Amino acid sequence: TQLLIKAQKFEEISKDFSAEKAKIESKRERAELGVLKLNNLTYGEVNFKSIAECFRFIRNKYQCFPVGSGGTFVDLGSGSGKGVLAAALMHNFDRCIGIEILEGLHK
């Protein structure tokens, strides 16, 4: 199915930036900045299946994300960008933007 193909593409693209690597980088940079204990900078990760389910729910409940394309997806606190990648695979947005305060995660 299309969803399986998208999930495989997600895994292929994101295979080099694992959750473990991102957690280590997040902790390292937060310690360096002296903000290790701030809860709003705690690293968490989304997976493709969760994002796909959210999109399916929104599409069905609110008739958003029509078959066509368009719109902008913004992920505040995007971490390593997996949510942005999943969004780009789930809908033909005009733009997908990830905003991350920790430079190491962004890189």
mmCIF file of N, CA, C and O in Angstrom:
data_model
loop_
_atom_site.group_PDB
_atom_site.id
_atom_site.type_symbol
_atom_site.label_atom_id
_atom_site.label_comp_id
_atom_site.label_asym_id
_atom_site.label_seq_id
_atom_site.Cartn_x
_atom_site.Cartn_y
_atom_site.Cartn_z
ATOM 1 N N THR A 1 0.830 -1.197 0.000
ATOM 2 C CA THR A 1 0.000 0.000 0.000
ATOM 3 C C THR A 1 0.871 1.257 0.000
ATOM 4 O O THR A 1 2.070 1.192 0.277
ATOM 5 N N GLN A 2 0.233 2.382 -0.262
ATOM 6 C CA GLN A 2 0.934 3.672 -0.280
ATOM 7 C C GLN A 2 1.552 4.001 1.074
ATOM 8 O O GLN A 2 2.668 4.502 1.139
ATOM 9 N N LEU A 3 0.823 3.722 2.142
ATOM 10 C CA LEU A 3 1.318 4.032 3.483
ATOM 11 C C LEU A 3 2.572 3.218 3.802
ATOM 12 O O LEU A 3 3.524 3.745 4.379
ATOM 13 N N LEU A 4 2.596 1.976 3.413
ATOM 14 C CA LEU A 4 3.763 1.125 3.633
ATOM 15 C C LEU A 4 4.967 1.646 2.852
ATOM 16 O O LEU A 4 6.088 1.689 3.376
ATOM 17 N N ILE A 5 4.756 2.067 1.625
ATOM 18 C CA ILE A 5 5.833 2.631 0.811
ATOM 19 C C ILE A 5 6.374 3.900 1.461
ATOM 20 O O ILE A 5 7.588 4.097 1.541
ATOM 21 N N LYS A 6 5.481 4.742 1.967
ATOM 22 C CA LYS A 6 5.904 5.979 2.646
ATOM 23 C C LYS A 6 6.667 5.661 3.927
ATOM 24 O O LYS A 6 7.666 6.306 4.236
ATOM 25 N N ALA A 7 6.206 4.679 4.672
ATOM 26 C CA ALA A 7 6.889 4.279 5.907
ATOM 27 C C ALA A 7 8.294 3.757 5.604
ATOM 28 O O ALA A 7 9.257 4.073 6.316
ATOM 29 N N GLN A 8 8.426 2.986 4.541
ATOM 30 C CA GLN A 8 9.737 2.473 4.144
ATOM 31 C C GLN A 8 10.656 3.615 3.718
ATOM 32 O O GLN A 8 11.845 3.616 4.058
ATOM 33 N N LYS A 9 10.127 4.586 2.997
ATOM 34 C CA LYS A 9 10.912 5.746 2.570
ATOM 35 C C LYS A 9 11.373 6.537 3.792
ATOM 36 O O LYS A 9 12.510 6.975 3.872
ATOM 37 N N PHE A 10 10.475 6.717 4.770
ATOM 38 C CA PHE A 10 10.815 7.402 6.017
ATOM 39 C C PHE A 10 11.994 6.704 6.701
ATOM 40 O O PHE A 10 12.956 7.357 7.108
ATOM 41 N N GLU A 11 11.922 5.396 6.831
ATOM 42 C CA GLU A 11 12.993 4.628 7.480
ATOM 43 C C GLU A 11 14.295 4.744 6.703
ATOM 44 O O GLU A 11 15.366 4.897 7.292
ATOM 45 N N GLU A 12 14.198 4.689 5.399
ATOM 46 C CA GLU A 12 15.397 4.791 4.558
ATOM 47 C C GLU A 12 16.084 6.155 4.723
ATOM 48 O O GLU A 12 17.300 6.228 4.896
ATOM 49 N N ILE A 13 15.304 7.207 4.705
ATOM 50 C CA ILE A 13 15.864 8.560 4.811
ATOM 51 C C ILE A 13 16.408 8.832 6.205
ATOM 52 O O ILE A 13 17.453 9.464 6.359
ATOM 53 N N SER A 14 15.721 8.353 7.232
ATOM 54 C CA SER A 14 16.088 8.701 8.607
ATOM 55 C C SER A 14 17.012 7.692 9.288
ATOM 56 O O SER A 14 17.364 7.866 10.452
ATOM 57 N N LYS A 15 17.470 6.686 8.572
ATOM 58 C CA LYS A 15 18.261 5.620 9.202
ATOM 59 C C LYS A 15 19.565 6.113 9.825
ATOM 60 O O LYS A 15 20.052 5.522 10.778
ATOM 61 N N ASP A 16 20.118 7.203 9.327
ATOM 62 C CA ASP A 16 21.392 7.698 9.847
ATOM 63 C C ASP A 16 21.259 8.628 11.040
ATOM 64 O O ASP A 16 22.267 9.053 11.599
ATOM 65 N N PHE A 17 20.035 8.987 11.418
ATOM 66 C CA PHE A 17 19.874 9.815 12.612
ATOM 67 C C PHE A 17 18.887 9.152 13.571
ATOM 68 O O PHE A 17 17.719 9.438 13.626
ATOM 69 N N SER A 18 19.458 8.241 14.342
ATOM 70 C CA SER A 18 18.667 7.436 15.271
ATOM 71 C C SER A 18 18.208 8.267 16.469
ATOM 72 O O SER A 18 18.784 9.308 16.780
ATOM 73 N N ALA A 19 17.215 7.754 17.143
ATOM 74 C CA ALA A 19 16.716 8.399 18.358
ATOM 75 C C ALA A 19 17.816 8.453 19.413
ATOM 76 O O ALA A 19 17.955 9.446 20.122
ATOM 77 N N GLU A 20 18.615 7.402 19.498
ATOM 78 C CA GLU A 20 19.694 7.371 20.489
ATOM 79 C C GLU A 20 20.723 8.467 20.224
ATOM 80 O O GLU A 20 21.143 9.170 21.148
ATOM 81 N N LYS A 21 21.129 8.643 18.973
ATOM 82 C CA LYS A 21 22.086 9.705 18.625
ATOM 83 C C LYS A 21 21.502 11.073 18.955
ATOM 84 O O LYS A 21 22.193 11.951 19.477
ATOM 85 N N ALA A 22 20.228 11.269 18.649
ATOM 86 C CA ALA A 22 19.580 12.559 18.902
ATOM 87 C C ALA A 22 19.489 12.834 20.406
ATOM 88 O O ALA A 22 19.728 13.961 20.845
ATOM 89 N N LYS A 23 19.157 11.824 21.198
ATOM 90 C CA LYS A 23 19.075 12.003 22.652
ATOM 91 C C LYS A 23 20.432 12.379 23.234
ATOM 92 O O LYS A 23 20.532 13.249 24.095
ATOM 93 N N ILE A 24 21.474 11.716 22.760
ATOM 94 C CA ILE A 24 22.826 12.021 23.230
ATOM 95 C C ILE A 24 23.201 13.451 22.875
ATOM 96 O O ILE A 24 23.718 14.198 23.711
ATOM 97 N N GLU A 25 22.923 13.860 21.642
ATOM 98 C CA GLU A 25 23.247 15.222 21.211
ATOM 99 C C GLU A 25 22.437 16.254 21.980
ATOM 100 O O GLU A 25 22.956 17.290 22.398
ATOM 101 N N SER A 26 21.175 15.980 22.210
ATOM 102 C CA SER A 26 20.321 16.891 22.960
ATOM 103 C C SER A 26 20.857 17.083 24.375
ATOM 104 O O SER A 26 20.984 18.212 24.861
ATOM 105 N N LYS A 27 21.177 15.978 25.022
ATOM 106 C CA LYS A 27 21.686 16.050 26.393
ATOM 107 C C LYS A 27 23.025 16.785 26.441
ATOM 108 O O LYS A 27 23.255 17.624 27.321
ATOM 109 N N ARG A 28 23.906 16.510 25.488
ATOM 110 C CA ARG A 28 25.208 17.164 25.434
ATOM 111 C C ARG A 28 25.065 18.677 25.287
ATOM 112 O O ARG A 28 25.653 19.449 26.033
ATOM 113 N N GLU A 29 24.237 19.091 24.361
ATOM 114 C CA GLU A 29 24.095 20.523 24.120
ATOM 115 C C GLU A 29 23.358 21.229 25.258
ATOM 116 O O GLU A 29 23.716 22.339 25.637
ATOM 117 N N ARG A 30 22.348 20.583 25.837
ATOM 118 C CA ARG A 30 21.653 21.181 26.975
ATOM 119 C C ARG A 30 22.583 21.344 28.165
ATOM 120 O O ARG A 30 22.541 22.350 28.872
ATOM 121 N N ALA A 31 23.461 20.360 28.385
ATOM 122 C CA ALA A 31 24.448 20.458 29.465
ATOM 123 C C ALA A 31 25.414 21.611 29.186
ATOM 124 O O ALA A 31 25.737 22.402 30.083
ATOM 125 N N GLU A 32 25.860 21.719 27.949
ATOM 126 C CA GLU A 32 26.768 22.793 27.549
ATOM 127 C C GLU A 32 26.140 24.171 27.750
ATOM 128 O O GLU A 32 26.806 25.115 28.159
ATOM 129 N N LEU A 33 24.846 24.269 27.487
ATOM 130 C CA LEU A 33 24.128 25.539 27.648
ATOM 131 C C LEU A 33 23.677 25.789 29.084
ATOM 132 O O LEU A 33 23.169 26.858 29.402
ATOM 133 N N GLY A 34 23.822 24.789 29.957
ATOM 134 C CA GLY A 34 23.396 24.929 31.341
ATOM 135 C C GLY A 34 21.896 24.861 31.529
ATOM 136 O O GLY A 34 21.352 25.402 32.490
ATOM 137 N N VAL A 35 21.209 24.171 30.616
ATOM 138 C CA VAL A 35 19.745 24.084 30.699
ATOM 139 C C VAL A 35 19.272 22.622 30.733
ATOM 140 O O VAL A 35 18.162 22.318 30.330
ATOM 141 N N LEU A 36 20.115 21.764 31.243
ATOM 142 C CA LEU A 36 19.821 20.331 31.244
ATOM 143 C C LEU A 36 18.524 19.993 31.972
ATOM 144 O O LEU A 36 17.806 19.076 31.600
ATOM 145 N N LYS A 37 18.166 20.763 32.995
ATOM 146 C CA LYS A 37 16.990 20.445 33.812
ATOM 147 C C LYS A 37 15.690 21.069 33.295
ATOM 148 O O LYS A 37 14.634 20.814 33.844
ATOM 149 N N LEU A 38 15.749 21.867 32.229
ATOM 150 C CA LEU A 38 14.528 22.488 31.715
ATOM 151 C C LEU A 38 13.667 21.443 31.011
ATOM 152 O O LEU A 38 14.094 20.814 30.056
ATOM 153 N N ASN A 39 12.444 21.265 31.482
ATOM 154 C CA ASN A 39 11.550 20.261 30.905
ATOM 155 C C ASN A 39 11.141 20.577 29.472
ATOM 156 O O ASN A 39 10.835 19.685 28.700
ATOM 157 N N ASN A 40 11.115 21.851 29.110
ATOM 158 C CA ASN A 40 10.658 22.194 27.762
ATOM 159 C C ASN A 40 11.714 21.906 26.703
ATOM 160 O O ASN A 40 11.446 22.059 25.517
ATOM 161 N N LEU A 41 12.907 21.480 27.094
ATOM 162 C CA LEU A 41 13.938 21.098 26.127
ATOM 163 C C LEU A 41 14.262 19.605 26.192
ATOM 164 O O LEU A 41 15.258 19.155 25.664
ATOM 165 N N THR A 42 13.416 18.828 26.829
ATOM 166 C CA THR A 42 13.625 17.386 26.905
ATOM 167 C C THR A 42 13.390 16.777 25.529
ATOM 168 O O THR A 42 12.404 17.079 24.869
ATOM 169 N N TYR A 43 14.295 15.901 25.110
ATOM 170 C CA TYR A 43 14.165 15.307 23.781
ATOM 171 C C TYR A 43 13.148 14.180 23.778
ATOM 172 O O TYR A 43 13.141 13.307 24.640
ATOM 173 N N GLY A 44 12.303 14.212 22.804
ATOM 174 C CA GLY A 44 11.339 13.145 22.560
ATOM 175 C C GLY A 44 11.279 12.930 21.062
ATOM 176 O O GLY A 44 11.649 13.801 20.292
ATOM 177 N N GLU A 45 10.824 11.784 20.651
ATOM 178 C CA GLU A 45 10.834 11.493 19.223
ATOM 179 C C GLU A 45 9.488 10.949 18.775
ATOM 180 O O GLU A 45 8.812 10.250 19.521
ATOM 181 N N VAL A 46 9.122 11.279 17.557
ATOM 182 C CA VAL A 46 7.902 10.755 16.953
ATOM 183 C C VAL A 46 8.295 9.675 15.960
ATOM 184 O O VAL A 46 9.412 9.657 15.462
ATOM 185 N N ASN A 47 7.364 8.782 15.703
ATOM 186 C CA ASN A 47 7.627 7.791 14.664
ATOM 187 C C ASN A 47 6.632 7.998 13.528
ATOM 188 O O ASN A 47 5.623 8.691 13.675
ATOM 189 N N PHE A 48 6.926 7.416 12.401
ATOM 190 C CA PHE A 48 6.105 7.620 11.213
ATOM 191 C C PHE A 48 4.660 7.167 11.429
ATOM 192 O O PHE A 48 3.719 7.852 11.046
ATOM 193 N N LYS A 49 4.495 6.026 12.068
ATOM 194 C CA LYS A 49 3.151 5.484 12.280
ATOM 195 C C LYS A 49 2.275 6.460 13.074
ATOM 196 O O LYS A 49 1.103 6.656 12.746
ATOM 197 N N SER A 50 2.838 7.083 14.111
ATOM 198 C CA SER A 50 2.079 8.036 14.925
ATOM 199 C C SER A 50 1.671 9.266 14.122
ATOM 200 O O SER A 50 0.532 9.728 14.207
ATOM 201 N N ILE A 51 2.609 9.800 13.349
ATOM 202 C CA ILE A 51 2.305 10.972 12.515
ATOM 203 C C ILE A 51 1.245 10.610 11.476
ATOM 204 O O ILE A 51 0.286 11.355 11.257
ATOM 205 N N ALA A 52 1.404 9.456 10.840
ATOM 206 C CA ALA A 52 0.432 9.023 9.828
ATOM 207 C C ALA A 52 -0.961 8.894 10.429
ATOM 208 O O ALA A 52 -1.957 9.308 9.825
ATOM 209 N N GLU A 53 -1.044 8.346 11.638
ATOM 210 C CA GLU A 53 -2.335 8.191 12.308
ATOM 211 C C GLU A 53 -2.945 9.556 12.644
ATOM 212 O O GLU A 53 -4.150 9.749 12.499
ATOM 213 N N CYS A 54 -2.121 10.496 13.093
ATOM 214 C CA CYS A 54 -2.611 11.858 13.367
ATOM 215 C C CYS A 54 -3.163 12.501 12.098
ATOM 216 O O CYS A 54 -4.247 13.102 12.120
ATOM 217 N N PHE A 55 -2.447 12.373 10.997
ATOM 218 C CA PHE A 55 -2.916 12.939 9.732
ATOM 219 C C PHE A 55 -4.224 12.283 9.296
ATOM 220 O O PHE A 55 -5.147 12.960 8.842
ATOM 221 N N ARG A 56 -4.300 10.972 9.438
ATOM 222 C CA ARG A 56 -5.523 10.256 9.048
ATOM 223 C C ARG A 56 -6.704 10.727 9.905
ATOM 224 O O ARG A 56 -7.796 10.986 9.396
ATOM 225 N N PHE A 57 -6.490 10.873 11.219
ATOM 226 C CA PHE A 57 -7.545 11.335 12.122
ATOM 227 C C PHE A 57 -8.016 12.740 11.743
ATOM 228 O O PHE A 57 -9.216 13.002 11.638
ATOM 229 N N ILE A 58 -7.073 13.645 11.545
ATOM 230 C CA ILE A 58 -7.416 15.035 11.192
ATOM 231 C C ILE A 58 -8.151 15.079 9.855
ATOM 232 O O ILE A 58 -9.163 15.768 9.708
ATOM 233 N N ARG A 59 -7.655 14.320 8.895
ATOM 234 C CA ARG A 59 -8.278 14.288 7.565
ATOM 235 C C ARG A 59 -9.722 13.797 7.664
ATOM 236 O O ARG A 59 -10.636 14.384 7.083
ATOM 237 N N ASN A 60 -9.948 12.740 8.422
ATOM 238 C CA ASN A 60 -11.288 12.159 8.537
ATOM 239 C C ASN A 60 -12.231 13.013 9.379
ATOM 240 O O ASN A 60 -13.394 13.192 9.028
ATOM 241 N N LYS A 61 -11.746 13.539 10.495
ATOM 242 C CA LYS A 61 -12.610 14.284 11.412
ATOM 243 C C LYS A 61 -12.924 15.695 10.916
ATOM 244 O O LYS A 61 -14.035 16.173 11.065
ATOM 245 N N TYR A 62 -11.920 16.353 10.337
ATOM 246 C CA TYR A 62 -12.090 17.758 9.984
ATOM 247 C C TYR A 62 -12.047 18.028 8.483
ATOM 248 O O TYR A 62 -12.079 19.174 8.061
ATOM 249 N N GLN A 63 -11.965 16.985 7.689
ATOM 250 C CA GLN A 63 -11.891 17.108 6.242
ATOM 251 C C GLN A 63 -10.760 18.050 5.802
ATOM 252 O O GLN A 63 -10.888 18.820 4.860
ATOM 253 N N CYS A 64 -9.643 17.987 6.528
ATOM 254 C CA CYS A 64 -8.453 18.766 6.179
ATOM 255 C C CYS A 64 -7.560 17.907 5.281
ATOM 256 O O CYS A 64 -7.797 16.735 5.094
ATOM 257 N N PHE A 65 -6.542 18.490 4.773
ATOM 258 C CA PHE A 65 -5.575 17.822 3.910
ATOM 259 C C PHE A 65 -6.294 17.115 2.765
ATOM 260 O O PHE A 65 -6.317 15.898 2.691
ATOM 261 N N PRO A 66 -6.898 17.871 1.886
ATOM 262 C CA PRO A 66 -7.611 17.243 0.767
ATOM 263 C C PRO A 66 -6.652 16.448 -0.114
ATOM 264 O O PRO A 66 -5.436 16.511 0.054
ATOM 265 N N VAL A 67 -7.215 15.750 -1.070
ATOM 266 C CA VAL A 67 -6.427 14.920 -1.970
ATOM 267 C C VAL A 67 -5.362 15.751 -2.680
ATOM 268 O O VAL A 67 -4.276 15.278 -2.949
ATOM 269 N N GLY A 68 -5.650 17.010 -2.933
ATOM 270 C CA GLY A 68 -4.702 17.893 -3.617
ATOM 271 C C GLY A 68 -3.490 18.195 -2.768
ATOM 272 O O GLY A 68 -3.009 17.366 -2.018
ATOM 273 N N SER A 69 -3.001 19.404 -2.898
ATOM 274 C CA SER A 69 -1.798 19.778 -2.168
ATOM 275 C C SER A 69 -1.943 21.170 -1.593
ATOM 276 O O SER A 69 -2.947 21.829 -1.774
ATOM 277 N N GLY A 70 -0.898 21.608 -0.905
ATOM 278 C CA GLY A 70 -0.865 22.973 -0.407
ATOM 279 C C GLY A 70 -0.704 23.047 1.088
ATOM 280 O O GLY A 70 -0.678 22.046 1.797
ATOM 281 N N GLY A 71 -0.545 24.267 1.553
ATOM 282 C CA GLY A 71 -0.423 24.522 2.976
ATOM 283 C C GLY A 71 1.010 24.485 3.451
ATOM 284 O O GLY A 71 1.934 24.168 2.703
ATOM 285 N N THR A 72 1.164 24.822 4.714
ATOM 286 C CA THR A 72 2.477 24.831 5.352
ATOM 287 C C THR A 72 2.401 24.012 6.626
ATOM 288 O O THR A 72 1.479 24.169 7.419
ATOM 289 N N PHE A 73 3.368 23.139 6.817
ATOM 290 C CA PHE A 73 3.498 22.359 8.040
ATOM 291 C C PHE A 73 4.659 22.950 8.825
ATOM 292 O O PHE A 73 5.749 23.132 8.286
ATOM 293 N N VAL A 74 4.432 23.251 10.112
ATOM 294 C CA VAL A 74 5.486 23.796 10.969
ATOM 295 C C VAL A 74 5.588 22.918 12.210
ATOM 296 O O VAL A 74 4.588 22.652 12.868
ATOM 297 N N ASP A 75 6.796 22.505 12.523
ATOM 298 C CA ASP A 75 7.065 21.718 13.719
ATOM 299 C C ASP A 75 7.979 22.528 14.620
ATOM 300 O O ASP A 75 9.163 22.689 14.334
ATOM 301 N N LEU A 76 7.412 23.059 15.715
ATOM 302 C CA LEU A 76 8.207 23.811 16.689
ATOM 303 C C LEU A 76 8.858 22.823 17.641
ATOM 304 O O LEU A 76 8.174 21.994 18.237
ATOM 305 N N GLY A 77 10.165 22.914 17.776
ATOM 306 C CA GLY A 77 10.898 21.932 18.565
ATOM 307 C C GLY A 77 11.057 20.661 17.758
ATOM 308 O O GLY A 77 10.775 19.564 18.218
ATOM 309 N N SER A 78 11.517 20.826 16.533
ATOM 310 C CA SER A 78 11.526 19.730 15.560
ATOM 311 C C SER A 78 12.596 18.675 15.778
ATOM 312 O O SER A 78 12.603 17.660 15.081
ATOM 313 N N GLY A 79 13.493 18.898 16.733
ATOM 314 C CA GLY A 79 14.510 17.883 17.002
ATOM 315 C C GLY A 79 15.325 17.571 15.772
ATOM 316 O O GLY A 79 15.825 18.451 15.088
ATOM 317 N N SER A 80 15.422 16.299 15.451
ATOM 318 C CA SER A 80 16.204 15.873 14.289
ATOM 319 C C SER A 80 15.401 15.946 12.995
ATOM 320 O O SER A 80 15.911 15.599 11.936
ATOM 321 N N GLY A 81 14.161 16.381 13.066
ATOM 322 C CA GLY A 81 13.358 16.636 11.858
ATOM 323 C C GLY A 81 12.495 15.495 11.379
ATOM 324 O O GLY A 81 11.909 15.565 10.299
ATOM 325 N N LYS A 82 12.350 14.460 12.178
ATOM 326 C CA LYS A 82 11.567 13.310 11.721
ATOM 327 C C LYS A 82 10.079 13.634 11.548
ATOM 328 O O LYS A 82 9.425 13.103 10.656
ATOM 329 N N GLY A 83 9.553 14.515 12.384
ATOM 330 C CA GLY A 83 8.152 14.926 12.221
ATOM 331 C C GLY A 83 7.945 15.682 10.919
ATOM 332 O O GLY A 83 6.939 15.493 10.223
ATOM 333 N N VAL A 84 8.900 16.521 10.567
ATOM 334 C CA VAL A 84 8.834 17.286 9.315
ATOM 335 C C VAL A 84 8.918 16.331 8.128
ATOM 336 O O VAL A 84 8.169 16.459 7.150
ATOM 337 N N LEU A 85 9.822 15.369 8.215
ATOM 338 C CA LEU A 85 9.964 14.368 7.154
ATOM 339 C C LEU A 85 8.669 13.568 6.986
ATOM 340 O O LEU A 85 8.181 13.379 5.869
ATOM 341 N N ALA A 86 8.100 13.127 8.097
ATOM 342 C CA ALA A 86 6.853 12.356 8.031
ATOM 343 C C ALA A 86 5.732 13.187 7.432
ATOM 344 O O ALA A 86 4.962 12.696 6.598
ATOM 345 N N ALA A 87 5.632 14.451 7.821
ATOM 346 C CA ALA A 87 4.593 15.325 7.271
ATOM 347 C C ALA A 87 4.753 15.488 5.762
ATOM 348 O O ALA A 87 3.777 15.440 5.012
ATOM 349 N N ALA A 88 5.993 15.657 5.320
ATOM 350 C CA ALA A 88 6.251 15.813 3.886
ATOM 351 C C ALA A 88 5.868 14.556 3.112
ATOM 352 O O ALA A 88 5.417 14.645 1.963
ATOM 353 N N LEU A 89 6.021 13.406 3.740
ATOM 354 C CA LEU A 89 5.638 12.153 3.078
ATOM 355 C C LEU A 89 4.125 11.927 3.091
ATOM 356 O O LEU A 89 3.588 11.260 2.208
ATOM 357 N N MET A 90 3.441 12.476 4.092
ATOM 358 C CA MET A 90 2.006 12.239 4.238
ATOM 359 C C MET A 90 1.120 13.176 3.436
ATOM 360 O O MET A 90 -0.033 12.869 3.181
ATOM 361 N N HIS A 91 1.651 14.342 3.052
ATOM 362 C CA HIS A 91 0.830 15.319 2.324
ATOM 363 C C HIS A 91 1.735 16.168 1.454
ATOM 364 O O HIS A 91 2.866 16.449 1.832
ATOM 365 N N ASN A 92 1.240 16.589 0.334
ATOM 366 C CA ASN A 92 2.017 17.422 -0.575
ATOM 367 C C ASN A 92 1.908 18.892 -0.150
ATOM 368 O O ASN A 92 1.254 19.699 -0.805
ATOM 369 N N PHE A 93 2.553 19.220 0.968
ATOM 370 C CA PHE A 93 2.563 20.597 1.454
ATOM 371 C C PHE A 93 3.387 21.478 0.523
ATOM 372 O O PHE A 93 4.314 20.997 -0.133
ATOM 373 N N ASP A 94 3.044 22.770 0.505
ATOM 374 C CA ASP A 94 3.888 23.725 -0.213
ATOM 375 C C ASP A 94 5.231 23.861 0.497
ATOM 376 O O ASP A 94 6.274 23.995 -0.147
ATOM 377 N N ARG A 95 5.184 23.849 1.824
ATOM 378 C CA ARG A 95 6.405 23.992 2.632
ATOM 379 C C ARG A 95 6.271 23.168 3.902
ATOM 380 O O ARG A 95 5.198 23.111 4.496
ATOM 381 N N CYS A 96 7.375 22.578 4.316
ATOM 382 C CA CYS A 96 7.469 21.890 5.606
ATOM 383 C C CYS A 96 8.653 22.510 6.331
ATOM 384 O O CYS A 96 9.774 22.507 5.809
ATOM 385 N N ILE A 97 8.398 23.036 7.519
ATOM 386 C CA ILE A 97 9.414 23.793 8.245
ATOM 387 C C ILE A 97 9.615 23.182 9.624
ATOM 388 O O ILE A 97 8.659 22.920 10.337
ATOM 389 N N GLY A 98 10.870 22.986 9.981
ATOM 390 C CA GLY A 98 11.221 22.538 11.319
ATOM 391 C C GLY A 98 12.001 23.628 12.023
ATOM 392 O O GLY A 98 12.945 24.177 11.460
ATOM 393 N N ILE A 99 11.599 23.950 13.239
ATOM 394 C CA ILE A 99 12.281 24.975 14.031
ATOM 395 C C ILE A 99 12.795 24.295 15.296
ATOM 396 O O ILE A 99 12.012 23.743 16.067
ATOM 397 N N GLU A 100 14.108 24.340 15.480
ATOM 398 C CA GLU A 100 14.738 23.683 16.615
ATOM 399 C C GLU A 100 15.752 24.630 17.244
ATOM 400 O O GLU A 100 16.584 25.204 16.556
ATOM 401 N N ILE A 101 15.664 24.782 18.572
ATOM 402 C CA ILE A 101 16.546 25.699 19.293
ATOM 403 C C ILE A 101 17.950 25.118 19.501
ATOM 404 O O ILE A 101 18.931 25.846 19.571
ATOM 405 N N LEU A 102 18.041 23.788 19.572
ATOM 406 C CA LEU A 102 19.334 23.148 19.781
ATOM 407 C C LEU A 102 20.007 22.902 18.430
ATOM 408 O O LEU A 102 19.556 22.075 17.630
ATOM 409 N N GLU A 103 21.079 23.604 18.199
ATOM 410 C CA GLU A 103 21.755 23.571 16.898
ATOM 411 C C GLU A 103 22.233 22.168 16.515
ATOM 412 O O GLU A 103 22.165 21.788 15.361
ATOM 413 N N GLY A 104 22.731 21.426 17.487
ATOM 414 C CA GLY A 104 23.222 20.081 17.208
ATOM 415 C C GLY A 104 22.156 19.154 16.666
ATOM 416 O O GLY A 104 22.426 18.335 15.793
ATOM 417 N N LEU A 105 20.946 19.271 17.171
ATOM 418 C CA LEU A 105 19.848 18.455 16.657
ATOM 419 C C LEU A 105 19.475 18.886 15.249
ATOM 420 O O LEU A 105 19.177 18.067 14.392
ATOM 421 N N HIS A 106 19.487 20.167 15.035
ATOM 422 C CA HIS A 106 19.156 20.693 13.708
ATOM 423 C C HIS A 106 20.152 20.187 12.664
ATOM 424 O O HIS A 106 19.774 19.790 11.572
ATOM 425 N N LYS A 107 21.436 20.222 13.021
ATOM 426 C CA LYS A 107 22.465 19.757 12.081
ATOM 427 C C LYS A 107 22.339 18.279 11.839
ATOM 428 O O LYS A 107 22.579 17.769 10.800
#
